[in-house]
Amino acid sequence: VKALDPRGLVITRKRKKWKFAHFDVWPNCFELNRQDPKNLKNNLSNYFEEQKLGDKPLVLELAAGSAEFSLELARRHPDKNFVAIDIKSDRLYTSAKKAQEGDIKNIVFVRMNLIELGEVFVDNSVDEIWITFPDPHPKKRSAKHRLTNKSFLRQYRNILKAKGEIKFKTDNTDLFNWSLEQFVADNWQIHELSFDLHESDLPDDYKIKTAYERKFTAKGIVTKFVAASIN
Ligand SMILES: C[S@@+](CC[C@H](N)C(=O)[O-])C[C@H]1O[C@@H](n2cnc3c(N)ncnc32)[C@H](O)[C@@H]1O
């Protein structure tokens, strides 16, 4: 795909292909090659070095979708670096484009499966992890896919710095309650908790709406929020 000229794909009118092709060549977009995870690791640190943003606090948004949330955080916090991750690059495309148009350099967009997170981010390197409106996977046998299950929490624990935090928001009450149980069972400390984020006194940044959050709040479904740390 690297050799393709994305402009040539307009003729096919296949919007996804067009987005994939752009994603592949844009300087703020990256993809995990499972055979060579180190490559992505190096590319990310090279990118931030080149922008002279080398040693700033690192914030990840997982299951970022169209990543409007972390794009706005990046705009508000030029003192931090952001990585928006999703398995679907055509979703990330939207904010990757806006970041380039707005010259917002402290955010990159990564297409990868979150199962591989530990291959890309070294232990003790991440300051904050946002998990925003992940798929709820309500069936019991799908619990292995929930991003707050025990094995994902283990990955987050490894890559987070000692004072690092997970911030998690969702519309889904069952997933939220289940996730609280996972945090407690795995000895995470709960620092902030709200069963109605937008009516709470929690910081304004937390209330930046994701694309899914906009849809749910329009239907009157409230956002549940928790912040938890290892220590
Ligand atoms: C319900 S959407 C939420 C998107 C966004 N956070 C929002 O609130 O608008 C969940 C996202 O998780 C992504 N996703 C699900 N499982 C994933 C995985 N294992 N690795 C990476 N992304 C994943 C999907 O592609 C989808 O974009």
PDB file of C-alpha atoms and ligand atoms in Angstrom:
ATOM      1  CA  VAL A   1       0.000   0.000   0.000  1.00  0.00           C
ATOM      2  CA  LYS A   2       2.965   2.287   0.709  1.00  0.00           C
ATOM      3  CA  ALA A   3       3.607   2.622  -3.011  1.00  0.00           C
ATOM      4  CA  LEU A   4       0.011   3.621  -3.737  1.00  0.00           C
ATOM      5  CA  ASP A   5      -0.875   7.191  -4.426  1.00  0.00           C
ATOM      6  CA  PRO A   6      -3.950   7.724  -2.190  1.00  0.00           C
ATOM      7  CA  ARG A   7      -5.357  10.240  -4.661  1.00  0.00           C
ATOM      8  CA  GLY A   8      -5.659   7.461  -7.236  1.00  0.00           C
ATOM      9  CA  LEU A   9      -8.157   5.673  -5.020  1.00  0.00           C
ATOM     10  CA  VAL A  10     -10.817   8.383  -5.309  1.00  0.00           C
ATOM     11  CA  ILE A  11     -11.861   6.808  -8.584  1.00  0.00           C
ATOM     12  CA  THR A  12     -12.823   3.610  -6.789  1.00  0.00           C
ATOM     13  CA  ARG A  13     -15.104   5.637  -4.502  1.00  0.00           C
ATOM     14  CA  LYS A  14     -14.209   3.298  -1.703  1.00  0.00           C
ATOM     15  CA  ARG A  15     -13.955   5.685   1.174  1.00  0.00           C
ATOM     16  CA  LYS A  16     -12.406   3.180   3.533  1.00  0.00           C
ATOM     17  CA  LYS A  17      -9.618   2.332   1.133  1.00  0.00           C
ATOM     18  CA  TRP A  18      -8.991   6.019   0.673  1.00  0.00           C
ATOM     19  CA  LYS A  19      -8.700   6.455   4.430  1.00  0.00           C
ATOM     20  CA  PHE A  20      -6.468   3.363   4.834  1.00  0.00           C
ATOM     21  CA  ALA A  21      -4.134   4.659   2.169  1.00  0.00           C
ATOM     22  CA  HIS A  22      -3.883   8.079   3.782  1.00  0.00           C
ATOM     23  CA  PHE A  23      -3.351   6.561   7.190  1.00  0.00           C
ATOM     24  CA  ASP A  24      -0.468   4.587   5.777  1.00  0.00           C
ATOM     25  CA  VAL A  25       1.466   7.599   4.558  1.00  0.00           C
ATOM     26  CA  TRP A  26       0.627  10.323   7.054  1.00  0.00           C
ATOM     27  CA  PRO A  27       3.464  11.217   9.427  1.00  0.00           C
ATOM     28  CA  ASN A  28       1.241  11.189  12.553  1.00  0.00           C
ATOM     29  CA  CYS A  29      -0.194   7.706  11.868  1.00  0.00           C
ATOM     30  CA  PHE A  30       1.367   4.382  12.759  1.00  0.00           C
ATOM     31  CA  GLU A  31       0.533   0.721  12.608  1.00  0.00           C
ATOM     32  CA  LEU A  32       1.752  -2.285  14.525  1.00  0.00           C
ATOM     33  CA  ASN A  33       3.518  -4.918  12.502  1.00  0.00           C
ATOM     34  CA  ARG A  34       3.083  -7.991  14.702  1.00  0.00           C
ATOM     35  CA  GLN A  35       6.303  -9.500  13.390  1.00  0.00           C
ATOM     36  CA  ASP A  36       8.226  -6.438  14.476  1.00  0.00           C
ATOM     37  CA  PRO A  37       6.624  -4.622  17.433  1.00  0.00           C
ATOM     38  CA  LYS A  38       9.925  -2.878  18.207  1.00  0.00           C
ATOM     39  CA  ASN A  39       9.568  -1.008  14.949  1.00  0.00           C
ATOM     40  CA  LEU A  40       6.429   0.754  16.169  1.00  0.00           C
ATOM     41  CA  LYS A  41       8.035   1.437  19.538  1.00  0.00           C
ATOM     42  CA  ASN A  42      10.988   3.123  17.807  1.00  0.00           C
ATOM     43  CA  ASN A  43       8.791   4.985  15.343  1.00  0.00           C
ATOM     44  CA  LEU A  44       6.725   6.492  18.144  1.00  0.00           C
ATOM     45  CA  SER A  45       9.712   7.681  20.138  1.00  0.00           C
ATOM     46  CA  ASN A  46      11.393   8.981  16.962  1.00  0.00           C
ATOM     47  CA  TYR A  47       8.253  10.919  16.091  1.00  0.00           C
ATOM     48  CA  PHE A  48       8.090  12.689  19.472  1.00  0.00           C
ATOM     49  CA  GLU A  49      11.873  13.302  19.407  1.00  0.00           C
ATOM     50  CA  GLU A  50      11.647  14.865  15.953  1.00  0.00           C
ATOM     51  CA  GLN A  51       8.888  17.187  17.161  1.00  0.00           C
ATOM     52  CA  LYS A  52      11.157  18.068  20.117  1.00  0.00           C
ATOM     53  CA  LEU A  53       8.514  16.633  22.436  1.00  0.00           C
ATOM     54  CA  GLY A  54      10.730  13.819  23.701  1.00  0.00           C
ATOM     55  CA  ASP A  55      10.301  13.577  27.465  1.00  0.00           C
ATOM     56  CA  LYS A  56       6.809  14.814  28.169  1.00  0.00           C
ATOM     57  CA  PRO A  57       4.179  12.856  30.125  1.00  0.00           C
ATOM     58  CA  LEU A  58       2.584  10.188  27.971  1.00  0.00           C
ATOM     59  CA  VAL A  59      -1.200   9.713  27.783  1.00  0.00           C
ATOM     60  CA  LEU A  60      -2.884   6.861  25.892  1.00  0.00           C
ATOM     61  CA  GLU A  61      -6.476   6.674  24.749  1.00  0.00           C
ATOM     62  CA  LEU A  62      -7.515   3.059  24.175  1.00  0.00           C
ATOM     63  CA  ALA A  63     -10.367   2.078  21.859  1.00  0.00           C
ATOM     64  CA  ALA A  64     -10.211   5.694  20.769  1.00  0.00           C
ATOM     65  CA  GLY A  65     -12.457   5.307  17.694  1.00  0.00           C
ATOM     66  CA  SER A  66     -12.506   8.654  15.931  1.00  0.00           C
ATOM     67  CA  ALA A  67     -10.267   9.977  18.746  1.00  0.00           C
ATOM     68  CA  GLU A  68     -11.893  13.390  19.070  1.00  0.00           C
ATOM     69  CA  PHE A  69     -11.483  13.108  22.826  1.00  0.00           C
ATOM     70  CA  SER A  70      -7.698  12.778  22.843  1.00  0.00           C
ATOM     71  CA  LEU A  71      -7.365  15.268  19.985  1.00  0.00           C
ATOM     72  CA  GLU A  72      -9.065  17.901  22.149  1.00  0.00           C
ATOM     73  CA  LEU A  73      -6.953  16.898  25.173  1.00  0.00           C
ATOM     74  CA  ALA A  74      -3.834  17.276  23.024  1.00  0.00           C
ATOM     75  CA  ARG A  75      -4.963  20.707  21.911  1.00  0.00           C
ATOM     76  CA  ARG A  76      -5.543  21.762  25.510  1.00  0.00           C
ATOM     77  CA  HIS A  77      -2.307  20.218  26.855  1.00  0.00           C
ATOM     78  CA  PRO A  78       0.714  20.897  24.627  1.00  0.00           C
ATOM     79  CA  ASP A  79       2.837  19.875  27.657  1.00  0.00           C
ATOM     80  CA  LYS A  80       1.806  16.219  27.229  1.00  0.00           C
ATOM     81  CA  ASN A  81       2.091  13.640  24.463  1.00  0.00           C
ATOM     82  CA  PHE A  82      -0.928  11.632  23.392  1.00  0.00           C
ATOM     83  CA  VAL A  83      -1.320   8.305  21.609  1.00  0.00           C
ATOM     84  CA  ALA A  84      -4.805   7.412  20.344  1.00  0.00           C
ATOM     85  CA  ILE A  85      -5.135   3.684  19.666  1.00  0.00           C
ATOM     86  CA  ASP A  86      -7.781   1.727  17.823  1.00  0.00           C
ATOM     87  CA  ILE A  87      -7.878  -1.376  15.681  1.00  0.00           C
ATOM     88  CA  LYS A  88      -9.735   0.550  12.957  1.00  0.00           C
ATOM     89  CA  SER A  89      -7.629   3.084  11.121  1.00  0.00           C
ATOM     90  CA  ASP A  90     -10.555   4.508   9.143  1.00  0.00           C
ATOM     91  CA  ARG A  91     -11.965   5.734  12.474  1.00  0.00           C
ATOM     92  CA  LEU A  92      -8.677   7.229  13.653  1.00  0.00           C
ATOM     93  CA  TYR A  93      -8.331   8.911  10.261  1.00  0.00           C
ATOM     94  CA  THR A  94     -10.834  11.634  11.205  1.00  0.00           C
ATOM     95  CA  SER A  95      -8.759  13.103  14.005  1.00  0.00           C
ATOM     96  CA  ALA A  96      -5.430  12.348  12.353  1.00  0.00           C
ATOM     97  CA  LYS A  97      -6.556  14.648   9.548  1.00  0.00           C
ATOM     98  CA  LYS A  98      -7.753  17.361  11.934  1.00  0.00           C
ATOM     99  CA  ALA A  99      -4.496  17.177  13.902  1.00  0.00           C
ATOM    100  CA  GLN A 100      -2.550  17.849  10.716  1.00  0.00           C
ATOM    101  CA  GLU A 101      -4.833  20.645   9.611  1.00  0.00           C
ATOM    102  CA  GLY A 102      -4.647  22.230  13.079  1.00  0.00           C
ATOM    103  CA  ASP A 103      -0.897  21.653  13.368  1.00  0.00           C
ATOM    104  CA  ILE A 104      -1.361  19.703  16.601  1.00  0.00           C
ATOM    105  CA  LYS A 105       1.891  17.776  16.850  1.00  0.00           C
ATOM    106  CA  ASN A 106       1.665  16.217  20.319  1.00  0.00           C
ATOM    107  CA  ILE A 107      -0.673  13.413  19.272  1.00  0.00           C
ATOM    108  CA  VAL A 108      -0.219  10.318  17.147  1.00  0.00           C
ATOM    109  CA  PHE A 109      -2.711   7.725  15.945  1.00  0.00           C
ATOM    110  CA  VAL A 110      -1.914   4.028  16.142  1.00  0.00           C
ATOM    111  CA  ARG A 111      -3.733   1.145  14.555  1.00  0.00           C
ATOM    112  CA  MET A 112      -3.165  -1.971  16.620  1.00  0.00           C
ATOM    113  CA  ASN A 113      -4.915  -4.627  18.657  1.00  0.00           C
ATOM    114  CA  LEU A 114      -4.734  -3.678  22.314  1.00  0.00           C
ATOM    115  CA  ILE A 115      -3.766  -7.240  23.189  1.00  0.00           C
ATOM    116  CA  GLU A 116      -0.285  -6.226  21.990  1.00  0.00           C
ATOM    117  CA  LEU A 117      -0.032  -3.126  24.180  1.00  0.00           C
ATOM    118  CA  GLY A 118       2.787  -4.540  26.302  1.00  0.00           C
ATOM    119  CA  GLU A 119       4.864  -5.209  23.159  1.00  0.00           C
ATOM    120  CA  VAL A 120       4.844  -1.546  22.232  1.00  0.00           C
ATOM    121  CA  PHE A 121       5.013   0.388  25.490  1.00  0.00           C
ATOM    122  CA  VAL A 122       7.799  -0.452  27.897  1.00  0.00           C
ATOM    123  CA  ASP A 123       7.185  -1.005  31.590  1.00  0.00           C
ATOM    124  CA  ASN A 124       6.853   2.091  33.678  1.00  0.00           C
ATOM    125  CA  SER A 125       6.575   4.488  30.736  1.00  0.00           C
ATOM    126  CA  VAL A 126       2.957   5.694  30.620  1.00  0.00           C
ATOM    127  CA  ASP A 127       1.471   8.427  32.834  1.00  0.00           C
ATOM    128  CA  GLU A 128      -2.200   8.044  32.073  1.00  0.00           C
ATOM    129  CA  ILE A 129      -4.481   5.629  30.248  1.00  0.00           C
ATOM    130  CA  TRP A 130      -7.950   6.664  29.113  1.00  0.00           C
ATOM    131  CA  ILE A 131     -10.420   3.923  28.215  1.00  0.00           C
ATOM    132  CA  THR A 132     -13.379   5.581  26.566  1.00  0.00           C
ATOM    133  CA  PHE A 133     -16.671   3.830  25.854  1.00  0.00           C
ATOM    134  CA  PRO A 134     -15.171   0.417  25.010  1.00  0.00           C
ATOM    135  CA  ASP A 135     -17.419  -2.264  23.534  1.00  0.00           C
ATOM    136  CA  PRO A 136     -19.299  -3.787  26.501  1.00  0.00           C
ATOM    137  CA  HIS A 137     -19.156  -7.446  25.398  1.00  0.00           C
ATOM    138  CA  PRO A 138     -22.135  -8.314  27.615  1.00  0.00           C
ATOM    139  CA  LYS A 139     -22.048 -12.094  27.126  1.00  0.00           C
ATOM    140  CA  LYS A 140     -20.214 -13.911  29.886  1.00  0.00           C
ATOM    141  CA  ARG A 141     -18.063 -15.838  27.441  1.00  0.00           C
ATOM    142  CA  SER A 142     -16.955 -12.536  25.851  1.00  0.00           C
ATOM    143  CA  ALA A 143     -15.503 -11.189  29.100  1.00  0.00           C
ATOM    144  CA  LYS A 144     -12.046 -11.931  27.667  1.00  0.00           C
ATOM    145  CA  HIS A 145     -12.566  -9.056  25.228  1.00  0.00           C
ATOM    146  CA  ARG A 146     -13.548  -6.446  27.833  1.00  0.00           C
ATOM    147  CA  LEU A 147     -10.787  -3.884  28.121  1.00  0.00           C
ATOM    148  CA  THR A 148     -11.066  -3.829  31.908  1.00  0.00           C
ATOM    149  CA  ASN A 149     -10.637  -7.554  32.443  1.00  0.00           C
ATOM    150  CA  LYS A 150      -7.885  -9.028  34.575  1.00  0.00           C
ATOM    151  CA  SER A 151      -5.391  -9.633  31.782  1.00  0.00           C
ATOM    152  CA  PHE A 152      -5.766  -6.124  30.346  1.00  0.00           C
ATOM    153  CA  LEU A 153      -5.396  -4.690  33.878  1.00  0.00           C
ATOM    154  CA  ARG A 154      -2.130  -6.630  34.182  1.00  0.00           C
ATOM    155  CA  GLN A 155      -0.829  -5.039  30.969  1.00  0.00           C
ATOM    156  CA  TYR A 156      -1.861  -1.556  32.150  1.00  0.00           C
ATOM    157  CA  ARG A 157      -0.213  -2.124  35.537  1.00  0.00           C
ATOM    158  CA  ASN A 158       3.081  -2.971  33.807  1.00  0.00           C
ATOM    159  CA  ILE A 159       3.240  -0.052  31.421  1.00  0.00           C
ATOM    160  CA  LEU A 160       1.972   2.591  33.856  1.00  0.00           C
ATOM    161  CA  LYS A 161       4.416   4.584  35.943  1.00  0.00           C
ATOM    162  CA  ALA A 162       4.171   4.177  39.725  1.00  0.00           C
ATOM    163  CA  LYS A 163       1.852   7.169  40.029  1.00  0.00           C
ATOM    164  CA  GLY A 164       0.067   6.479  36.757  1.00  0.00           C
ATOM    165  CA  GLU A 165      -3.689   6.350  36.483  1.00  0.00           C
ATOM    166  CA  ILE A 166      -6.405   4.682  34.447  1.00  0.00           C
ATOM    167  CA  LYS A 167      -9.370   6.843  33.634  1.00  0.00           C
ATOM    168  CA  PHE A 168     -12.385   4.977  32.384  1.00  0.00           C
ATOM    169  CA  LYS A 169     -15.720   6.232  31.135  1.00  0.00           C
ATOM    170  CA  THR A 170     -18.695   4.403  29.719  1.00  0.00           C
ATOM    171  CA  ASP A 171     -22.443   4.589  29.162  1.00  0.00           C
ATOM    172  CA  ASN A 172     -22.872   0.958  30.161  1.00  0.00           C
ATOM    173  CA  THR A 173     -23.868   0.400  33.804  1.00  0.00           C
ATOM    174  CA  ASP A 174     -23.214  -3.345  33.810  1.00  0.00           C
ATOM    175  CA  LEU A 175     -19.761  -2.938  32.299  1.00  0.00           C
ATOM    176  CA  PHE A 176     -19.032  -0.099  34.709  1.00  0.00           C
ATOM    177  CA  ASN A 177     -20.037  -2.056  37.823  1.00  0.00           C
ATOM    178  CA  TRP A 178     -18.174  -5.132  36.608  1.00  0.00           C
ATOM    179  CA  SER A 179     -15.082  -3.006  35.912  1.00  0.00           C
ATOM    180  CA  LEU A 180     -15.196  -1.479  39.406  1.00  0.00           C
ATOM    181  CA  GLU A 181     -15.144  -5.020  40.786  1.00  0.00           C
ATOM    182  CA  GLN A 182     -12.128  -5.861  38.605  1.00  0.00           C
ATOM    183  CA  PHE A 183     -10.225  -2.791  39.812  1.00  0.00           C
ATOM    184  CA  VAL A 184     -10.945  -3.576  43.448  1.00  0.00           C
ATOM    185  CA  ALA A 185     -10.149  -7.287  43.085  1.00  0.00           C
ATOM    186  CA  ASP A 186      -6.832  -6.379  41.474  1.00  0.00           C
ATOM    187  CA  ASN A 187      -5.943  -3.917  44.282  1.00  0.00           C
ATOM    188  CA  TRP A 188      -6.251  -0.692  42.324  1.00  0.00           C
ATOM    189  CA  GLN A 189      -6.975   2.446  44.337  1.00  0.00           C
ATOM    190  CA  ILE A 190     -10.083   4.352  43.302  1.00  0.00           C
ATOM    191  CA  HIS A 191      -9.474   8.126  43.363  1.00  0.00           C
ATOM    192  CA  GLU A 192     -12.430   9.589  41.574  1.00  0.00           C
ATOM    193  CA  LEU A 193     -15.825   8.092  40.909  1.00  0.00           C
ATOM    194  CA  SER A 194     -19.021   9.402  39.397  1.00  0.00           C
ATOM    195  CA  PHE A 195     -22.225   7.758  38.253  1.00  0.00           C
ATOM    196  CA  ASP A 196     -23.090  10.924  36.345  1.00  0.00           C
ATOM    197  CA  LEU A 197     -19.897  12.565  35.101  1.00  0.00           C
ATOM    198  CA  HIS A 198     -21.484  15.581  33.437  1.00  0.00           C
ATOM    199  CA  GLU A 199     -23.375  16.528  36.607  1.00  0.00           C
ATOM    200  CA  SER A 200     -20.249  16.079  38.762  1.00  0.00           C
ATOM    201  CA  ASP A 201     -17.596  18.584  39.863  1.00  0.00           C
ATOM    202  CA  LEU A 202     -14.872  16.556  38.168  1.00  0.00           C
ATOM    203  CA  PRO A 203     -12.488  18.399  35.817  1.00  0.00           C
ATOM    204  CA  ASP A 204     -13.749  19.832  32.578  1.00  0.00           C
ATOM    205  CA  ASP A 205     -11.268  17.755  30.567  1.00  0.00           C
ATOM    206  CA  TYR A 206     -13.043  14.566  31.613  1.00  0.00           C
ATOM    207  CA  LYS A 207     -16.262  15.967  30.168  1.00  0.00           C
ATOM    208  CA  ILE A 208     -14.962  16.355  26.621  1.00  0.00           C
ATOM    209  CA  LYS A 209     -17.377  14.101  24.781  1.00  0.00           C
ATOM    210  CA  THR A 210     -16.274  11.217  22.620  1.00  0.00           C
ATOM    211  CA  ALA A 211     -18.305  10.437  19.494  1.00  0.00           C
ATOM    212  CA  TYR A 212     -20.149   7.614  21.276  1.00  0.00           C
ATOM    213  CA  GLU A 213     -20.643   9.750  24.359  1.00  0.00           C
ATOM    214  CA  ARG A 214     -22.366  12.396  22.264  1.00  0.00           C
ATOM    215  CA  LYS A 215     -24.787   9.802  20.940  1.00  0.00           C
ATOM    216  CA  PHE A 216     -25.541   8.347  24.359  1.00  0.00           C
ATOM    217  CA  THR A 217     -25.961  11.652  26.172  1.00  0.00           C
ATOM    218  CA  ALA A 218     -28.340  12.811  23.423  1.00  0.00           C
ATOM    219  CA  LYS A 219     -30.497   9.810  24.370  1.00  0.00           C
ATOM    220  CA  GLY A 220     -30.338  10.755  28.057  1.00  0.00           C
ATOM    221  CA  ILE A 221     -27.893   7.997  29.015  1.00  0.00           C
ATOM    222  CA  VAL A 222     -25.444   9.305  31.608  1.00  0.00           C
ATOM    223  CA  THR A 223     -21.682   8.781  31.577  1.00  0.00           C
ATOM    224  CA  LYS A 224     -20.140   6.758  34.377  1.00  0.00           C
ATOM    225  CA  PHE A 225     -16.514   7.558  35.286  1.00  0.00           C
ATOM    226  CA  VAL A 226     -13.753   6.159  37.472  1.00  0.00           C
ATOM    227  CA  ALA A 227     -10.072   6.992  37.971  1.00  0.00           C
ATOM    228  CA  ALA A 228      -7.871   4.317  39.506  1.00  0.00           C
ATOM    229  CA  SER A 229      -4.164   3.914  40.182  1.00  0.00           C
ATOM    230  CA  ILE A 230      -1.867   1.083  41.212  1.00  0.00           C
ATOM    231  CA  ASN A 231      -0.730   2.770  44.415  1.00  0.00           C
TER     232      ASN A 231
HETATM  233  C1  LIG B   1     -17.739   1.643  21.103  1.00  0.00           C
HETATM  234  S1  LIG B   1     -16.352   2.193  20.217  1.00  0.00           S
HETATM  235  C2  LIG B   1     -15.860   3.643  21.136  1.00  0.00           C
HETATM  236  C3  LIG B   1     -14.996   4.586  20.348  1.00  0.00           C
HETATM  237  C4  LIG B   1     -14.619   5.891  21.071  1.00  0.00           C
HETATM  238  N1  LIG B   1     -13.873   5.641  22.275  1.00  0.00           N
HETATM  239  C5  LIG B   1     -15.838   6.711  21.389  1.00  0.00           C
HETATM  240  O1  LIG B   1     -16.216   6.764  22.570  1.00  0.00           O
HETATM  241  O2  LIG B   1     -16.392   7.314  20.477  1.00  0.00           O
HETATM  242  C6  LIG B   1     -15.136   1.000  20.668  1.00  0.00           C
HETATM  243  C7  LIG B   1     -13.865   1.035  19.832  1.00  0.00           C
HETATM  244  O3  LIG B   1     -12.975   0.053  20.329  1.00  0.00           O
HETATM  245  C8  LIG B   1     -12.219  -0.465  19.253  1.00  0.00           C
HETATM  246  N2  LIG B   1     -11.665  -1.761  19.695  1.00  0.00           N
HETATM  247  C9  LIG B   1     -12.378  -2.823  20.135  1.00  0.00           C
HETATM  248  N3  LIG B   1     -11.548  -3.824  20.481  1.00  0.00           N
HETATM  249  C10 LIG B   1     -10.281  -3.386  20.248  1.00  0.00           C
HETATM  250  C11 LIG B   1      -8.993  -3.961  20.400  1.00  0.00           C
HETATM  251  N4  LIG B   1      -8.834  -5.197  20.873  1.00  0.00           N
HETATM  252  N5  LIG B   1      -7.926  -3.207  20.071  1.00  0.00           N
HETATM  253  C12 LIG B   1      -8.066  -1.968  19.578  1.00  0.00           C
HETATM  254  N6  LIG B   1      -9.269  -1.363  19.429  1.00  0.00           N
HETATM  255  C13 LIG B   1     -10.360  -2.060  19.748  1.00  0.00           C
HETATM  256  C14 LIG B   1     -13.225  -0.525  18.120  1.00  0.00           C
HETATM  257  O4  LIG B   1     -12.609  -0.545  16.848  1.00  0.00           O
HETATM  258  C15 LIG B   1     -14.058   0.742  18.361  1.00  0.00           C
HETATM  259  O5  LIG B   1     -13.577   1.838  17.598  1.00  0.00           O
END
